[in-house]
CSV table of C-alpha atoms in Angstrom, one decimal:
chain,number,residue,atom,x,y,z
G,1292,UNK,CA,-106.4,44.0,57.3
G,1293,UNK,CA,-104.2,46.9,58.1
G,1294,UNK,CA,-104.6,50.4,56.6
G,1295,UNK,CA,-102.5,53.5,55.9
G,1296,UNK,CA,-103.9,56.9,55.0
G,1297,UNK,CA,-102.6,60.3,53.7
G,1298,UNK,CA,-104.8,63.4,54.1
G,1299,UNK,CA,-107.1,63.7,51.2
G,1300,UNK,CA,-106.5,60.2,49.8
G,1301,UNK,CA,-108.4,57.0,50.1
G,1302,UNK,CA,-106.8,54.4,52.5
G,1303,UNK,CA,-104.7,51.7,51.1
G,1304,UNK,CA,-105.8,48.3,52.4
G,1305,UNK,CA,-103.2,45.5,52.8
G,1306,UNK,CA,-104.9,42.1,52.7
G,1307,UNK,CA,-104.4,39.4,55.3
G,1308,UNK,CA,-102.7,36.1,54.2
G,1309,UNK,CA,-106.1,34.3,53.7
G,1310,UNK,CA,-107.3,37.2,51.5
G,1311,UNK,CA,-104.3,36.8,49.2
G,1312,UNK,CA,-105.2,33.2,48.5
G,1313,UNK,CA,-108.4,34.3,46.9
G,1314,UNK,CA,-106.5,35.7,43.9
G,1315,UNK,CA,-105.0,32.2,43.3
G,1316,UNK,CA,-108.1,31.2,41.2
G,1317,UNK,CA,-107.8,32.4,37.6
G,1318,UNK,CA,-110.1,32.1,34.6
G,1319,UNK,CA,-108.4,32.0,31.2
G,1320,UNK,CA,-108.5,32.8,28.4
G,1321,UNK,CA,-110.4,36.1,29.0
G,1322,UNK,CA,-112.1,36.9,26.7
G,1323,UNK,CA,-113.2,33.3,26.0
G,1324,UNK,CA,-115.1,31.8,23.1
G,1325,UNK,CA,-115.4,28.0,23.3
G,1326,UNK,CA,-114.1,27.2,26.8
G,1327,UNK,CA,-112.5,28.6,29.9
G,1328,UNK,CA,-109.9,27.0,32.0
G,1329,UNK,CA,-109.8,27.3,35.8
G,1330,UNK,CA,-106.4,27.6,37.4
G,1331,UNK,CA,-106.7,26.9,41.1
G,1332,UNK,CA,-103.6,27.0,43.2
G,1333,UNK,CA,-105.5,26.9,46.5
G,1334,UNK,CA,-105.6,23.8,48.7
G,1335,UNK,CA,-109.4,23.8,48.2
G,1336,UNK,CA,-111.3,21.8,45.6
G,1337,UNK,CA,-113.6,23.5,43.0
G,1338,UNK,CA,-117.1,22.3,43.9
G,1339,UNK,CA,-119.2,24.3,41.4
G,1340,UNK,CA,-118.8,27.0,38.7
G,1341,UNK,CA,-121.8,29.3,38.2
G,1342,UNK,CA,-122.1,31.9,35.3
G,1343,UNK,CA,-124.4,34.9,36.0
G,1344,UNK,CA,-125.5,37.4,33.3
G,1345,UNK,CA,-125.5,41.2,33.8
G,1346,UNK,CA,-128.9,40.9,35.4
G,1347,UNK,CA,-127.7,38.4,38.0
G,1348,UNK,CA,-129.5,35.5,36.4
G,1349,UNK,CA,-127.9,32.1,36.4
G,1350,UNK,CA,-127.0,31.1,32.8
G,1351,UNK,CA,-125.0,28.0,33.5
G,1352,UNK,CA,-123.7,26.0,36.4
G,1353,UNK,CA,-121.5,23.0,36.3
G,1354,UNK,CA,-119.5,20.7,38.5
G,1355,UNK,CA,-116.3,20.6,36.6
G,1356,UNK,CA,-114.6,17.2,36.4
G,1357,UNK,CA,-111.7,18.8,34.7
G,1358,UNK,CA,-110.4,22.3,35.1
G,1359,UNK,CA,-112.1,23.2,31.7
G,1360,UNK,CA,-115.6,24.5,31.3
G,1361,UNK,CA,-117.3,24.7,27.9
G,1362,UNK,CA,-118.6,28.2,27.2
G,1363,UNK,CA,-119.7,27.8,23.5
G,1364,UNK,CA,-123.3,27.6,24.7
G,1365,UNK,CA,-123.2,31.1,26.3
G,1366,UNK,CA,-124.2,34.2,24.3
G,1367,UNK,CA,-121.5,36.9,23.8
G,1368,UNK,CA,-121.3,39.3,26.8
G,1369,UNK,CA,-119.9,39.9,30.2
G,1370,UNK,CA,-120.5,37.4,32.9
G,1371,UNK,CA,-119.8,37.1,36.6
G,1372,UNK,CA,-118.4,33.7,37.3
G,1373,UNK,CA,-118.7,32.3,40.8
G,1374,UNK,CA,-116.1,29.6,41.6
G,1375,UNK,CA,-117.3,27.7,44.7
G,1376,UNK,CA,-114.5,26.2,46.6
G,1377,UNK,CA,-114.8,23.9,49.7
G,1378,UNK,CA,-115.2,26.8,52.1
G,1379,UNK,CA,-115.8,30.0,50.1
G,1380,UNK,CA,-116.8,31.5,46.8
G,1381,UNK,CA,-114.7,33.6,44.4
G,1382,UNK,CA,-116.4,36.0,42.0
G,1383,UNK,CA,-114.7,37.2,38.8
G,1384,UNK,CA,-115.7,38.8,35.5
G,1385,UNK,CA,-115.4,36.9,32.2
G,1386,UNK,CA,-116.0,38.2,28.7
G,1387,UNK,CA,-117.5,35.7,26.2
G,1388,UNK,CA,-117.1,36.5,22.5
């Protein structure tokens, strides 16, 4: 990744092409209640989806057959969702109401 800096300011990082692809996985709706849909425009397959609570404990994990994961069994709160792809994991925040 390249960087540019101005005195007194934090550097701006420009991602490499493979880092941009990470943002091609989206969870919606956010906030969610009964389900969350995974939008994956990468060439990699979603292998596993793991929901962690604010203490880092695993609350739910599933191998989604579809791009929808039921979340009605989770308590309201903020979760970190790990989407495991074929060669990497992507972590995102998700609010459950």
